[in-house]
Amino acid sequence: MAAHLSYGRVNLNILREAARKELREFLDKCAGSKAIVWDEYLTGPFGLIAQYSLLKEHEVEKMFTLKHGRLPPADVKNIIFFVRPRLELMDIIADNITSEDRHHSSRDFHILFVPRRSMLCEQRLKEQVLSGCVQECYLENDQTSLYHTAKGLMTLQALYGTIPQIYGKGECARLVANMMLRMKREFAGSQNQILPVFDTLLLLDRNVDLLTPLATQLTYEGLIDEIYGINNGYVKLPPEKFAQKKQGEGSKDLPTEPKKLQLNSAEELYAEIRDKNFNAVGAALSKKAKIISAAFEERHNAKTVGEIKQFVSQLPHMQAARSSLANHTSIAELIKDITTSEAFFDNLTVEQEFMTGVDTDKVNTYIEDCIAQKDPLIKILRLVCMQSVCNNGLKHKVMDYYKREILQTYGYEHILTLNNLEKAGLLKPQTGSRNNYPTIRKTLKLWMEDANEQNPNDISYVYSGYSPLSIRLTQILARPGWRSIEEVLKMLPGPHFEERQQLPSGLHKKRQQGENRTTLVFFLGGVTYAEIAALRFLSQVEDSGMEYVIATTKLVNGTTWIKSLMDRPESQTQ
């Protein structure tokens, strides 16, 4: 199932297997039959490393979703709760266990906290007189996400070897690097004698580049995420587009459940089109349709038994390819309905005006109109934040106007949301300092006129003109190096640094002639699919001499990012 993870230069199946091993070991500690009670949020991430068959091998007989009340019947010795450390979830667990206690006093209860144990959660359980009957297990015991990042990177180094060079930009990047170096000193004697797979680690803070996630992604995968949302490699789509309507069947017979599709590079066609600018996807699908049609036509040329046998052996692959083409043609049609709309075009036009520095210092009439029409609040916030970022803050009267209009139109409860956006640096008043964005844009070539969407020659194709700042920094680090942009780096938030890690004695990486260097780029605070596409593009450029592997704390787009900062995100959808 995960064969595609081992295709590249870095075999990511090693990492998956390490996680599977940890899960197996935990399950085996709970001797006897088991039922797992899932925090619904965790089923997706765990599904990426283990299917039900693996759990079944370790005596997991039942699985339930965590909810209030008595647990469904299950004749098992162990009940295991897989949960995030959230206080509200502790109350549900308490409810489950107290209900169970009266019926199955011989059962053992276990809690697996992911990613860490929380003292507050522990206390909540103790308050409900549960400490005596609950065994707790946790993956990490530190409270900070930065610590978990550093720990995760140390795990990567244990599996793939010490990374000789570390570069970083931003406050959080500096802290993570410091933690890693300290951990390395503390475990100096236990280093694995593994020849390093990675040459360089680049740590990038999201707040170094606040602009990129706010912009609308224009790659195929990016637009799927923008419009429908990709969660743990799956997307849910409107069912009517995928229904195979039979003759005489009415619309009332069409399916109502969303069509759930898995999206990863194990699917040949998706691997080919996921990173393309959406304007190049139609031609790619058309070309694929002709190839598949020609392959099916070959059956007429099969005369001998051997030829017929060969055609039949290829049939399952051809049918899978035809099904894949049908799915992606339907998805592309759904996306095209949106991207060809006037609303999408107007929104994109304003985004591109901001990114090129047009009228960023005054109230934008398009934003005014959108507020007047009561368009989704997240759409408004994305645009206002983008204007703020591209102008190094808004003039006081402009910011006050936007705030007043938003609160009067959408409700005064959103004052907390606006506060959060200010704290995050996405929305801020202009101070006396000059706007550095034009200098940064020009020096780093963040805007490319006439970006080639069909046959790209620059990373700017992923946003049809805008080159993601984060990826431009990555590109320049590889060649000619950050010293060439020292002044611009100082204009961006947080320190930039370089650290070297000594390899275990006796290990020296000799590079074969023509062998690419491998850089692990770690985004602290999230990365977009468009940025990932841009890095894949750089890996494929013939003379780059560099291959990139991407890691992050979260996959984000403008909507999910703003939602995470909203006080009441559930009431606002795009």
XYZ file of C-alpha atoms in Angstrom:
574
model
C 0.000 0.000 0.000
C 2.843 2.393 0.852
C 5.231 1.275 -1.904
C 5.314 4.828 -3.328
C 7.049 5.992 -0.125
C 10.178 4.030 -1.043
C 10.497 5.252 -4.648
C 12.624 8.349 -3.984
C 16.169 8.911 -2.872
C 15.023 8.851 0.765
C 13.108 5.701 1.718
C 10.263 7.126 3.814
C 8.970 3.623 4.510
C 11.690 3.401 7.180
C 9.969 6.211 9.084
C 6.546 4.598 8.627
C 7.871 1.257 9.842
C 9.377 2.878 12.946
C 5.963 4.339 13.823
C 4.275 0.976 13.178
C 6.812 -0.750 15.439
C 6.093 1.738 18.247
C 2.361 1.130 17.861
C 2.789 -2.677 17.852
C 4.946 -2.549 20.989
C 2.346 -0.458 22.802
C -0.489 -2.812 21.824
C 1.517 -5.835 22.977
C 1.975 -4.257 26.423
C -1.802 -4.533 26.835
C -2.003 -8.338 27.007
C -5.219 -9.973 25.852
C -8.162 -8.950 23.658
C -8.635 -5.229 23.006
C -11.107 -2.594 21.882
C -9.835 0.810 20.761
C -11.858 3.945 21.436
C -10.737 6.642 18.981
C -10.601 10.374 19.315
C -12.051 10.954 15.820
C -9.327 13.493 14.983
C -6.634 10.773 15.276
C -8.144 8.116 13.006
C -6.808 9.827 9.866
C -3.169 10.205 11.020
C -3.071 6.633 12.407
C -4.607 5.361 9.166
C -1.470 6.549 7.368
C 0.713 4.124 9.327
C -1.545 1.172 10.144
C -4.611 -0.500 8.671
C -7.135 -2.557 10.622
C -5.347 -5.778 9.594
C -2.280 -4.769 11.661
C -4.430 -3.929 14.687
C -6.259 -7.247 14.313
C -2.938 -9.125 14.406
C -2.419 -7.634 17.872
C -5.786 -8.760 19.234
C -7.781 -5.599 18.516
C -11.301 -6.951 18.090
C -13.452 -3.807 18.154
C -13.098 -0.093 17.408
C -15.403 2.736 18.529
C -15.547 6.505 18.247
C -15.151 8.424 21.504
C -18.483 9.877 22.648
C -20.465 10.388 25.839
C -22.372 7.557 27.501
C -21.827 3.858 27.807
C -19.443 2.166 25.372
C -20.963 -0.284 22.838
C -20.829 -3.972 23.879
C -17.419 -5.615 23.493
C -16.278 -8.832 25.156
C -12.634 -7.785 25.583
C -10.095 -7.564 28.409
C -8.631 -4.158 27.492
C -10.242 -0.867 26.519
C -7.677 1.547 25.018
C -8.457 5.230 24.503
C -6.397 6.879 21.721
C -6.808 10.596 22.429
C -5.298 14.062 22.208
C -4.550 15.708 25.581
C -7.757 17.787 25.711
C -9.717 18.461 28.895
C -13.099 18.022 27.208
C -12.033 14.542 26.044
C -11.133 13.579 29.629
C -14.740 14.241 30.656
C -15.980 11.861 27.947
C -13.472 9.176 28.993
C -14.579 9.580 32.619
C -18.190 9.137 31.526
C -17.278 5.998 29.509
C -15.297 4.394 32.316
C -17.729 5.094 35.141
C -20.526 3.620 33.009
C -18.395 0.559 32.227
C -17.188 0.034 35.804
C -20.575 -1.125 36.971
C -20.838 -3.738 34.234
C -17.260 -5.001 33.667
C -15.202 -4.581 36.813
C -12.471 -6.937 35.504
C -11.588 -4.781 32.483
C -8.316 -2.846 32.181
C -8.430 0.695 30.836
C -5.504 2.358 29.062
C -5.021 5.839 27.630
C -2.579 6.618 24.845
C -2.030 10.375 24.764
C -0.912 11.657 21.356
C 1.471 13.407 21.095
C 2.046 13.969 24.826
C 0.724 13.468 28.295
C -0.823 16.513 29.959
C -0.749 17.151 33.697
C -3.999 19.103 33.408
C -5.688 16.100 31.793
C -4.263 13.828 34.484
C -5.635 16.145 37.156
C -9.068 16.214 35.522
C -9.190 12.417 35.592
C -8.042 12.328 39.224
C -10.765 14.791 40.175
C -13.267 12.303 38.782
C -11.812 9.493 40.935
C -10.326 7.629 38.030
C -6.641 7.530 38.847
C -6.864 4.079 40.414
C -8.301 2.287 37.378
C -6.586 4.049 34.490
C -3.148 3.066 33.155
C -1.644 5.866 31.119
C 0.772 5.641 28.226
C 2.088 8.582 26.270
C 4.408 9.200 23.365
C 6.105 12.343 24.707
C 6.217 14.068 28.063
C 7.041 17.669 27.191
C 4.439 20.378 26.731
C 5.883 22.349 23.818
C 5.402 21.683 20.120
C 8.946 22.871 19.460
C 10.286 20.169 21.740
C 8.280 17.589 19.785
C 9.689 18.904 16.535
C 13.242 18.626 17.881
C 12.512 15.124 19.219
C 11.019 14.112 15.874
C 14.105 15.371 14.054
C 16.307 13.386 16.440
C 14.238 10.284 15.593
C 14.798 11.004 11.896
C 18.543 11.229 12.507
C 18.456 7.912 14.380
C 16.848 6.329 11.301
C 18.690 8.194 8.513
C 21.967 9.333 10.082
C 23.259 12.621 11.525
C 22.540 15.627 9.300
C 25.894 17.433 8.872
C 24.579 20.968 8.182
C 21.678 22.822 9.775
C 20.444 26.162 8.438
C 17.507 28.098 9.792
C 15.520 31.307 9.670
C 13.234 32.561 12.433
C 12.906 32.493 16.230
C 11.298 29.055 16.425
C 13.857 27.620 14.010
C 16.648 28.843 16.305
C 14.985 27.271 19.369
C 14.461 23.916 17.629
C 18.089 23.849 16.458
C 19.273 24.629 20.005
C 17.147 21.806 21.431
C 18.499 19.365 18.829
C 22.107 20.288 19.568
C 21.483 19.905 23.308
C 19.839 16.494 22.810
C 22.781 15.417 20.653
C 25.229 16.359 23.434
C 23.149 14.514 26.039
C 23.103 11.314 23.966
C 26.604 11.673 22.550
C 27.561 8.070 23.282
C 24.534 6.463 21.622
C 24.858 7.743 18.049
C 24.011 5.279 15.300
C 26.774 4.444 12.860
C 24.607 5.267 9.853
C 25.925 7.023 6.771
C 23.802 10.193 6.520
C 21.044 10.223 3.913
C 20.476 13.982 4.299
C 23.227 16.526 3.633
C 21.373 19.549 4.976
C 18.456 20.427 7.259
C 16.699 23.742 6.629
C 14.372 24.953 9.405
C 11.908 27.637 8.287
C 9.461 29.529 10.515
C 6.059 30.138 8.981
C 6.139 33.737 10.230
C 9.163 34.410 7.999
C 6.723 34.088 5.093
C 3.191 35.001 6.148
C 2.134 35.879 2.606
C 2.295 32.511 0.850
C -0.442 30.626 2.770
C -2.832 33.585 2.353
C -2.611 33.440 -1.454
C -4.907 31.136 -3.437
C -2.925 28.072 -4.564
C -3.178 27.424 -8.300
C -1.778 23.911 -8.616
C -4.186 21.005 -9.115
C -3.568 19.583 -5.635
C -3.536 23.049 -4.081
C -6.948 23.895 -5.553
C -8.433 20.581 -4.398
C -7.285 21.515 -0.895
C -8.498 25.130 -1.185
C -11.987 24.121 -2.365
C -12.676 20.746 -0.730
C -9.934 20.214 1.847
C -7.485 17.286 1.861
C -7.318 15.495 5.218
C -4.730 12.786 5.861
C -4.449 12.071 2.149
C -8.219 11.875 1.517
C -10.710 14.277 -0.063
C -14.504 14.236 0.118
C -16.237 15.395 -3.074
C -19.823 16.067 -4.222
C -21.264 12.605 -5.036
C -23.432 13.539 -8.019
C -20.397 14.135 -10.252
C -19.221 10.552 -9.722
C -22.550 8.714 -9.956
C -22.879 6.253 -12.821
C -26.437 7.106 -13.827
C -28.359 4.187 -15.264
C -31.110 4.507 -17.850
C -34.454 5.501 -16.352
C -32.855 6.406 -13.017
C -34.159 9.641 -11.521
C -32.196 12.269 -9.626
C -33.700 11.034 -6.360
C -31.759 7.757 -6.820
C -28.383 9.521 -6.963
C -26.009 8.944 -4.010
C -26.042 11.484 -1.186
C -22.864 10.446 0.647
C -19.729 12.387 -0.399
C -17.320 10.576 -2.697
C -14.169 9.857 -0.671
C -10.972 9.492 -2.692
C -7.431 8.762 -1.590
C -4.839 11.088 -3.087
C -1.175 10.079 -3.222
C 1.576 9.327 -5.704
C 0.841 5.596 -5.687
C -1.765 6.583 -8.304
C 0.164 7.082 -11.532
C -2.029 9.822 -13.005
C -2.245 11.819 -9.761
C 1.547 11.694 -9.398
C 1.771 13.163 -12.895
C -0.718 16.036 -12.474
C -0.802 16.919 -8.760
C 1.890 19.616 -9.006
C 0.843 21.106 -12.349
C -0.693 24.559 -12.584
C -4.422 23.922 -13.010
C -4.367 25.551 -16.457
C -2.067 22.730 -17.630
C -4.184 19.893 -16.218
C -6.784 19.775 -19.021
C -4.157 19.084 -21.696
C -2.514 16.405 -19.513
C -5.857 14.615 -18.981
C -6.663 14.796 -22.695
C -3.278 13.287 -23.574
C -3.792 10.504 -21.011
C -7.261 9.747 -22.414
C -5.780 9.225 -25.900
C -3.082 6.899 -24.546
C -5.626 4.801 -22.614
C -7.999 4.684 -25.590
C -5.156 3.537 -27.863
C -4.188 0.826 -25.340
C -7.759 -0.571 -25.326
C -7.822 -0.490 -29.141
C -4.840 -2.856 -29.146
C -7.239 -5.717 -28.390
C -8.292 -5.681 -32.051
C -4.688 -6.328 -33.082
C -4.281 -9.299 -30.722
C -4.533 -12.331 -33.032
C -2.447 -15.115 -31.517
C -3.066 -16.810 -28.157
C 0.135 -15.229 -26.831
C -0.940 -11.717 -27.869
C -4.407 -12.179 -26.366
C -2.855 -13.505 -23.140
C -0.531 -10.494 -22.962
C -3.451 -8.090 -23.496
C -5.505 -9.805 -20.768
C -2.563 -9.573 -18.333
C -2.445 -5.796 -18.891
C -6.208 -5.355 -18.518
C -6.381 -4.740 -14.719
C -3.789 -1.948 -14.983
C -5.596 -0.409 -17.962
C -8.970 -0.535 -16.192
C -7.441 1.094 -13.082
C -5.960 3.811 -15.322
C -9.356 4.413 -16.965
C -11.070 4.659 -13.564
C -8.374 7.060 -12.337
C -8.809 9.212 -15.460
C -12.596 9.339 -14.947
C -12.165 10.452 -11.320
C -9.659 13.188 -12.104
C -11.650 14.414 -15.084
C -14.636 14.824 -12.750
C -12.530 16.624 -10.128
C -11.063 18.926 -12.795
C -14.583 19.776 -14.031
C -15.689 20.612 -10.471
C -12.667 22.878 -9.988
C -13.078 24.499 -13.404
C -16.660 25.496 -12.532
C -15.185 27.567 -9.704
C -11.997 28.892 -11.319
C -13.872 30.196 -14.362
C -16.383 32.091 -12.211
C -16.311 35.875 -12.008
C -16.041 35.739 -8.189
C -12.859 33.622 -8.346
C -11.294 35.861 -10.997
C -12.073 39.080 -9.075
C -10.630 37.644 -5.850
C -7.461 36.449 -7.612
C -7.032 39.830 -9.326
C -7.041 41.654 -5.968
C -4.591 39.114 -4.486
C -2.200 39.659 -7.380
C -2.530 43.432 -7.112
C -1.512 43.234 -3.447
C 1.409 40.907 -4.250
C 2.675 43.383 -6.857
C 2.265 46.360 -4.517
C -0.777 48.000 -6.149
C -2.887 50.205 -3.826
C -1.902 48.400 -0.621
C -1.996 51.563 1.508
C -5.705 52.429 1.204
C -9.103 50.824 1.745
C -9.706 48.326 -1.058
C -13.054 48.770 -2.834
C -13.353 45.034 -3.625
C -12.976 44.163 0.089
C -15.550 46.867 0.905
C -18.010 45.323 -1.583
C -17.406 41.799 -0.238
C -18.165 42.958 3.307
C -21.301 44.785 2.090
C -22.479 41.561 0.388
C -21.620 39.638 3.571
C -19.272 37.232 1.783
C -17.710 34.515 4.012
C -15.709 36.133 6.802
C -12.653 33.954 6.151
C -12.460 35.278 2.581
C -12.469 38.856 3.957
C -9.851 38.096 6.608
C -7.513 36.431 4.078
C -7.598 39.512 1.861
C -7.232 42.056 4.686
C -4.312 40.081 6.160
C -2.686 39.839 2.732
C -2.971 43.596 2.266
C -1.436 44.112 5.722
C 1.489 41.757 5.023
C 2.215 43.295 1.584
C 2.171 46.807 3.078
C 4.168 46.024 6.243
C 1.043 46.901 8.224
C -2.039 49.009 7.510
C -2.421 52.728 8.102
C -4.331 53.324 11.351
C -7.396 54.762 9.608
C -7.470 51.857 7.090
C -7.146 49.253 9.844
C -9.784 50.932 12.010
C -12.168 51.083 9.042
C -11.773 47.364 8.240
C -12.180 46.405 11.899
C -15.301 48.509 12.295
C -16.903 47.163 9.107
C -16.096 43.522 10.013
C -17.460 43.804 13.561
C -20.623 45.639 12.499
C -21.325 43.170 9.684
C -20.258 39.829 11.176
C -20.714 40.438 14.902
C -18.742 41.931 17.751
C -17.709 38.478 19.009
C -15.090 38.513 16.232
C -13.050 41.104 18.123
C -11.198 38.115 19.616
C -10.436 36.801 16.122
C -9.005 40.185 15.084
C -6.918 40.183 18.273
C -5.531 36.736 17.434
C -4.631 37.849 13.902
C -2.772 40.831 15.370
C -0.864 38.615 17.806
C 0.143 36.358 14.902
C 1.476 39.360 12.958
C -0.995 38.859 10.122
C -2.899 42.040 10.847
C -0.989 44.994 12.232
C -0.951 48.779 12.237
C 1.830 50.504 10.341
C 4.649 51.764 12.511
C 7.241 54.374 11.588
C 9.441 51.811 9.814
C 9.384 51.776 6.020
C 7.694 49.073 3.988
C 10.402 46.546 3.088
C 8.139 44.305 1.026
C 8.897 46.004 -2.357
C 12.657 45.580 -1.730
C 12.181 41.931 -0.707
C 9.944 41.296 -3.740
C 12.434 42.826 -6.153
C 15.608 41.300 -4.690
C 14.187 37.784 -4.379
C 12.219 38.026 -7.658
C 8.958 37.145 -5.924
C 6.870 38.303 -8.872
C 7.502 36.982 -12.376
C 5.511 38.483 -15.239
C 4.218 35.980 -17.803
C 4.897 32.890 -15.665
C 4.878 29.820 -17.908
C 2.046 27.663 -16.570
C 2.234 24.914 -19.216
C 5.988 24.289 -19.256
C 7.312 26.040 -16.153
C 10.866 27.305 -15.881
C 10.462 28.889 -12.436
C 8.672 28.139 -9.161
C 6.332 31.118 -9.777
C 4.050 28.845 -11.853
C 2.439 27.470 -8.646
C 0.745 30.841 -8.019
C 0.680 32.007 -11.679
C 3.285 34.721 -11.133
C 4.092 34.774 -7.416
C 7.171 32.835 -6.259
C 6.679 31.632 -2.665
C 9.156 33.502 -0.456
C 9.856 30.363 1.611
C 10.831 28.373 -1.498
C 12.895 31.220 -2.977
C 14.921 31.242 0.268
C 15.378 27.472 -0.060
C 16.455 27.823 -3.697
C 18.971 30.585 -2.944
C 20.433 28.642 0.002
C 21.345 25.841 -2.430
C 22.841 28.269 -4.929
C 24.492 30.790 -4.562
C 23.981 30.730 -0.767
C 22.405 33.059 1.780
C 25.409 35.362 1.987
C 24.311 36.793 -1.358
C 21.044 38.046 0.239
C 22.315 38.981 3.708
C 20.565 42.402 3.705
C 17.181 40.942 2.726
C 17.461 38.207 5.364
C 17.854 40.936 7.992
C 14.577 42.501 6.808
C 12.697 39.233 7.439
C 11.573 38.248 10.978
C 13.914 36.355 13.282
C 17.577 35.344 13.162
C 19.218 33.301 10.416
C 21.940 30.841 11.335
C 24.116 27.915 10.350
C 25.234 24.992 12.531
C 27.450 22.013 11.756
C 27.042 18.593 13.332
C 30.020 16.273 13.544
C 29.437 12.824 12.111
C 30.199 9.793 14.320
C 33.892 8.890 14.134
C 34.822 6.803 11.135
C 31.898 8.012 9.053
C 32.523 10.197 6.030
C 30.056 10.689 3.211
C 31.739 10.411 -0.189
C 29.667 11.811 -2.998
C 29.553 9.933 -6.291
C 30.038 11.987 -9.432
C 26.718 13.512 -10.507
C 25.013 12.487 -7.245
C 22.490 15.031 -5.968
C 22.662 16.529 -2.504
C 19.593 15.925 -0.312
C 18.032 18.663 1.827
C 15.317 18.142 4.413
C 13.174 21.298 4.539
C 11.172 21.533 7.775
C 8.359 24.118 7.910
C 7.543 25.143 11.480
C 3.904 26.251 11.540
C 2.641 24.657 8.347
C 3.219 24.351 4.613
C 0.899 24.579 1.594
C 0.577 22.060 -1.245
C 1.711 24.776 -3.661
C 4.974 25.186 -1.727
C 5.468 21.417 -1.825
C 4.884 21.486 -5.604
C 7.483 24.256 -5.967
C 10.056 22.195 -4.030
C 9.306 19.124 -6.143
C 9.830 21.306 -9.225
C 13.262 22.374 -7.906
C 14.167 18.708 -7.306
C 13.350 17.923 -10.934
C 15.306 20.807 -12.487
C 18.174 19.073 -14.239
C 21.042 21.305 -13.143
C 19.837 21.954 -9.570
C 21.992 19.184 -8.103
C 19.561 19.068 -5.187
C 16.774 16.807 -4.035
C 14.291 18.037 -1.435
C 12.348 16.126 1.195
C 9.611 18.091 2.987
C 8.507 17.843 6.623
C 6.118 20.065 8.548
C 4.069 20.466 11.687
C 0.876 20.758 9.581
C -0.449 21.035 6.039
C -2.302 24.337 5.701
C -4.126 26.595 3.289
C -5.372 30.137 3.841
C -8.756 28.971 5.103
C -7.518 26.375 7.614
C -4.785 28.747 8.760
C -7.170 31.631 9.446
C -9.680 29.205 11.012
C -7.039 28.069 13.494
C -6.729 31.692 14.654
C -10.450 32.382 14.825
C -12.254 32.425 18.130
C -15.332 30.663 16.710
C -14.153 29.006 13.461
C -16.924 26.410 13.282
C -19.490 29.047 12.369
C -17.548 30.343 9.368
C -17.002 28.312 6.237
C -15.808 29.283 2.822
